[in-house]
Coordinates of C-alpha atoms in Angstrom, one line a residue:
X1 CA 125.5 104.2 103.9
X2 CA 124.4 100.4 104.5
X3 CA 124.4 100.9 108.4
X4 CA 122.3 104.1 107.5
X5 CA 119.4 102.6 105.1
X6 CA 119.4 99.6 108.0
X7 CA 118.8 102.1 111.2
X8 CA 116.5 104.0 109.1
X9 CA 114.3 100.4 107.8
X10 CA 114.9 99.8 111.3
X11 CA 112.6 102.8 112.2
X12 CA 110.1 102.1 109.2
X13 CA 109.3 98.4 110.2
X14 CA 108.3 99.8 114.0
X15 CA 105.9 102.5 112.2
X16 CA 102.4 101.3 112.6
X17 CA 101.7 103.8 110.0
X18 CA 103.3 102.0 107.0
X19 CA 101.1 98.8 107.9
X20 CA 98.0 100.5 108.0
X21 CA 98.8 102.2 104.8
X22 CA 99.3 99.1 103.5
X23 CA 96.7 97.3 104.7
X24 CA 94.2 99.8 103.8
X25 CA 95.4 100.1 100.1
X26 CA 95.7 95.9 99.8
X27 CA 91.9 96.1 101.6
X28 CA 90.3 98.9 99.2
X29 CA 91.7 96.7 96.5
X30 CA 89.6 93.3 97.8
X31 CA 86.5 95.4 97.9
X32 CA 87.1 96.2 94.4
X33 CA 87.8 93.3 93.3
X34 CA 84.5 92.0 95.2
X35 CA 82.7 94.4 93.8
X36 CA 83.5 93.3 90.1
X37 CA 82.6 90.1 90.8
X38 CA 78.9 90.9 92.4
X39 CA 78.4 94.0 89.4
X40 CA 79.7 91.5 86.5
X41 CA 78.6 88.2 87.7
X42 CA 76.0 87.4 85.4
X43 CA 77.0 89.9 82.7
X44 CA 79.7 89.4 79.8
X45 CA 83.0 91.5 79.2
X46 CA 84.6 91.7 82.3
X47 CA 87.9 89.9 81.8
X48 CA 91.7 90.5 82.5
X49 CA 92.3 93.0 79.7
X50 CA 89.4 95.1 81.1
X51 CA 90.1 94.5 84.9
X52 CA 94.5 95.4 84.4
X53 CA 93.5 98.5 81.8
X54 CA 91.1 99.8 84.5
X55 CA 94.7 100.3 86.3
X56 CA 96.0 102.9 84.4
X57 CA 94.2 105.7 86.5
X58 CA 95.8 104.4 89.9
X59 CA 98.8 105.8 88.0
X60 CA 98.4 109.2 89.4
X61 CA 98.7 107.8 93.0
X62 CA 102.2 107.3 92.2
X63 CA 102.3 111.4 92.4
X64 CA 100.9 111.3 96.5
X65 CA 102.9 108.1 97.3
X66 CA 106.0 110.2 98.1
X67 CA 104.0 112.4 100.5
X68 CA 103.0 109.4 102.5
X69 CA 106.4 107.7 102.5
X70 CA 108.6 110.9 103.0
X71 CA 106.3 111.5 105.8
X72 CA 107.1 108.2 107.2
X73 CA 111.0 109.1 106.7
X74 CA 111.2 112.1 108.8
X75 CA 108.5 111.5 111.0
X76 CA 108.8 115.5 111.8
X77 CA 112.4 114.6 112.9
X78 CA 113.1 118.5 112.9
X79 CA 110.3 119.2 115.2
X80 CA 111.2 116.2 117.6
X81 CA 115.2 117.0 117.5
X82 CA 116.2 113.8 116.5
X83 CA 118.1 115.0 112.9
X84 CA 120.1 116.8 115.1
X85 CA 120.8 113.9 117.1
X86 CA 122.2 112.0 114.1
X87 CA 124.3 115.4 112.8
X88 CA 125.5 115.7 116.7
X89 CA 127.0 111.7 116.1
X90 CA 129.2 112.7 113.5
X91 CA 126.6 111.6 110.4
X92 CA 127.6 113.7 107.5
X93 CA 125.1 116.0 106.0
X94 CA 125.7 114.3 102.7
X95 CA 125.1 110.8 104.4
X96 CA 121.5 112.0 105.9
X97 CA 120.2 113.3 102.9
X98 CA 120.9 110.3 100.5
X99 CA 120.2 107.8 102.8
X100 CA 116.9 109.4 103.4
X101 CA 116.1 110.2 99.8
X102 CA 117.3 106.4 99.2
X103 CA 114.9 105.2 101.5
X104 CA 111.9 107.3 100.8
X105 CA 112.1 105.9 97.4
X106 CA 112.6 102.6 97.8
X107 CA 109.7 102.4 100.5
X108 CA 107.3 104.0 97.9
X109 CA 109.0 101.5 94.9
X110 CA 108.0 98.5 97.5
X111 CA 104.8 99.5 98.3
X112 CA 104.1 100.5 94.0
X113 CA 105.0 96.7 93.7
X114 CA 103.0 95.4 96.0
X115 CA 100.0 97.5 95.0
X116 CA 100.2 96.3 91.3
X117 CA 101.5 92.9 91.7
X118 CA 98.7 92.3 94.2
X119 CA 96.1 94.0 91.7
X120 CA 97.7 91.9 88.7
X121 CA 96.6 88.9 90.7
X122 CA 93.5 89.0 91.3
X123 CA 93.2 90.8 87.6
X124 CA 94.6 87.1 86.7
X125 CA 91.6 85.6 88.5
X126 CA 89.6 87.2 85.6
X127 CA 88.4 85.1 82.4
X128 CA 91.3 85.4 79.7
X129 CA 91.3 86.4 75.9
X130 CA 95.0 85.7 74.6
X131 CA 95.0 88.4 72.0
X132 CA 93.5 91.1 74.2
X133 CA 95.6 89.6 77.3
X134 CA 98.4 91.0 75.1
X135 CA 97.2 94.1 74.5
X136 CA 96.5 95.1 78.1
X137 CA 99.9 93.9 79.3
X138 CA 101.7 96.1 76.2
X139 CA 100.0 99.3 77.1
X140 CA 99.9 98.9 80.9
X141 CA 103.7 98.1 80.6
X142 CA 104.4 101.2 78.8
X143 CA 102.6 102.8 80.8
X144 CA 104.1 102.1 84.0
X145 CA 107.3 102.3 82.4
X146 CA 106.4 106.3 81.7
X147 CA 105.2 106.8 85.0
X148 CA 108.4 105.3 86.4
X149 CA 110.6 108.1 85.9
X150 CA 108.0 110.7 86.7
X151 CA 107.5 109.5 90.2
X152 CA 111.3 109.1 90.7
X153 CA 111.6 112.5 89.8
X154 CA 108.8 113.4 92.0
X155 CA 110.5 112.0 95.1
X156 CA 113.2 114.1 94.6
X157 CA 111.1 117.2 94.6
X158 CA 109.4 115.8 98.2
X159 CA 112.8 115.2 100.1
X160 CA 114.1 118.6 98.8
X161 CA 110.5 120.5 100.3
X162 CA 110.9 118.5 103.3
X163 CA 114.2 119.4 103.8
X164 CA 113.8 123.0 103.3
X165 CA 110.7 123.1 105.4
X166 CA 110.6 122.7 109.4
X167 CA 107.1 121.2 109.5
X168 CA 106.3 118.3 107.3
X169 CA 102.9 119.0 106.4
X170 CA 104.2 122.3 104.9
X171 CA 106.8 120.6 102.7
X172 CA 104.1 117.9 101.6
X173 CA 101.9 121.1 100.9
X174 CA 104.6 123.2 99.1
X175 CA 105.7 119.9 96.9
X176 CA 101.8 119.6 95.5
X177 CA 101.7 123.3 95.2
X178 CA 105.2 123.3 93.2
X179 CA 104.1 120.1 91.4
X180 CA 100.9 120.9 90.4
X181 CA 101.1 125.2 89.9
X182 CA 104.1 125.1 87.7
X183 CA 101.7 123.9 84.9
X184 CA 99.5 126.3 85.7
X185 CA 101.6 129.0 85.8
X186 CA 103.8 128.0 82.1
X187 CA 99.8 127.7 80.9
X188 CA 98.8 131.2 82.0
X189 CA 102.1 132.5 80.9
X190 CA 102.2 130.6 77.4
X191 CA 98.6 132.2 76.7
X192 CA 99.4 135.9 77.7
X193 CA 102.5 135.9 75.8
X194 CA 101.6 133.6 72.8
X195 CA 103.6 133.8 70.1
X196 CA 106.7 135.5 71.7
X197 CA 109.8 133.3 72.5
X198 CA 108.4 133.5 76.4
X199 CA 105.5 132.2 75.2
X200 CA 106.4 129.7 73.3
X201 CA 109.0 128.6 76.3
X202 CA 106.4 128.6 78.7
X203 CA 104.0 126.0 76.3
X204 CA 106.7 124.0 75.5
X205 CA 107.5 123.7 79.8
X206 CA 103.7 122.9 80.2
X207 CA 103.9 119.9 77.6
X208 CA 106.9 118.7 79.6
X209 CA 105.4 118.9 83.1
X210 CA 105.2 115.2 84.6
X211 CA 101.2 115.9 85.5
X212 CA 100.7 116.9 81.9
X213 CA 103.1 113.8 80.9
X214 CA 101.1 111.4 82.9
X215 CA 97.8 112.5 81.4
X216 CA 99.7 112.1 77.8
X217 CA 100.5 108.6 78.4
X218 CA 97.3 107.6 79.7
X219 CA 96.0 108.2 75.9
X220 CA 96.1 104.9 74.2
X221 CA 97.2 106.6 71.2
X222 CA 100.5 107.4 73.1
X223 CA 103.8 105.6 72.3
X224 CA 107.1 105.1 73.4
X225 CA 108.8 108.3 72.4
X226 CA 106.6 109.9 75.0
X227 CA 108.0 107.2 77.6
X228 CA 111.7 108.5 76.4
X229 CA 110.7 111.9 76.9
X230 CA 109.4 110.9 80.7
X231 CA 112.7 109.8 81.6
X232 CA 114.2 112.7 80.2
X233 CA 112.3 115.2 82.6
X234 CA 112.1 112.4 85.4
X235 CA 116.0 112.7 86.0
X236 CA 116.0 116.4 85.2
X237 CA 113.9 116.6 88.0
X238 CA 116.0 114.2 90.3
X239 CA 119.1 116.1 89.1
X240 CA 117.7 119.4 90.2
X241 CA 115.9 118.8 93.5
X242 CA 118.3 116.8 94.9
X243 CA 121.1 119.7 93.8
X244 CA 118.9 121.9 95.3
X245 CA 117.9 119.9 98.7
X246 CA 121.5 119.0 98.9
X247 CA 122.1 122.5 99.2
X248 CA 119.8 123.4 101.2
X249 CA 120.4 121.1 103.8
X250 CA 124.2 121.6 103.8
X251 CA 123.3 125.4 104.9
X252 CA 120.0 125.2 106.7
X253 CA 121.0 125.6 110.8
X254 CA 119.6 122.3 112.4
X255 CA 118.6 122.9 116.3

């Protein structure tokens, strides 16, 4: 597994694609930062606690960051042949698929940290208020620490569409479509059949869909059960796409 997260870093760090990413996020950053300093400069109330609270709504990247870095992953390997190649050199099926998954993840946990820690410094720059400098760390922490799991699971979900899918674009379409319809759907089902056990399955589902969970926790009223609950679905989701992609890819002919 070591020699297989290496070969596929290996691949990553000769991807001009992950360093333009990067460079384009760290760069729309600076212009933001730039552009508090030119709005703010002669006005009061723009300090750290404003500038690392106005973070929270980057949160819902975290959702698209797995389309970008399983993208980067498979690099259509189906269409170009080469996932056969590393079946045909006696890789196990098993071996691909975690070691893919592993590295999706940790790519878009990499480039998460780098994001915030980046943002966090020049939020640092900022005039400071102990007492509010506390606050804003308290609820962006929880925060994040909701999120967390909710991405994780998310990355699941994105290596299991992009296994089960030949073209990559479809997978990265079918894993928003999944993601952001089964909400949908439990709403639309929950309100035709309100009242009824079905109906009151499908509400309880739609509370419990990471979207909805993300837009709970953005709430400042929110606490940390709702973070327990995240981690909760975040690994049932893990748990059941990976089961699920596993499965897939252990019967799907690969040509």
């Amino acid at each position: 597994m070591v020699n297989y997260l290496y070969a596929e870093w290996y691949k990553l760090r000769r991807r001009k694609y992950l360093w333009i990413t990067a460079l384009i996020v760290l760069a729309a950053e600076t212009l933001m930062f730039a552009a508090y300093g030119i709005l703010h400069d002669s006005q009061a109330g723009m300090d750290f606690h404003t500038g690392w609270t106005n973070l929270l709504p980057l949160l819902w990247l975290g959702f698209f960051m797995p389309l970008l870095t399983g993208d980067m992953v498979f690099a259509d390997q189906y269409k170009n042949g080469t996932l056969k190649n590393e079946l045909s050199f006696g890789l196990s099926r098993g071996l691909v698929y975690w070691g893919k998954l592993l590295t999706q993840t940790i790519l878009s946990l990499a480039l998460c940290a780098l994001f915030v820690g980046y943002y966090f410094a020049g939020c640092w720059l900022l005039p400071h208020d102990p007492a509010l400098d506390a606050q804003a760390l308290e609820l962006v922490g929880r925060c994040l620490a909701t999120a967390l799991p909710l991405w994780l699971g998310t990355q699941a979900l994105v290596c299991c569409m992009y296994v089960c899918f030949r073209s990559d674009l479809i997978g990265a379409v079918a894993a928003v479509a999944l993601q952001g319809g089964l909400p949908v759907i439990c709403l639309i089902v929950g309100g035709l059949a309100q009242g009824t056990v079905a109906g009151r399955g499908a509400e309880r589902m739609y509370r419990l869909a990471p979207w909805v969970l993300l837009d709970r926790t953005l709430n400042t009223a929110a606490d940390w059960g709702l973070c327990a609950q995240a981690w909760a679905v975040g690994i049932a989701w893990w748990v059941i796409f990976t089961a699920v992609g596993l499965l897939a890819f252990f019967r799907k002919e690969i040509r």
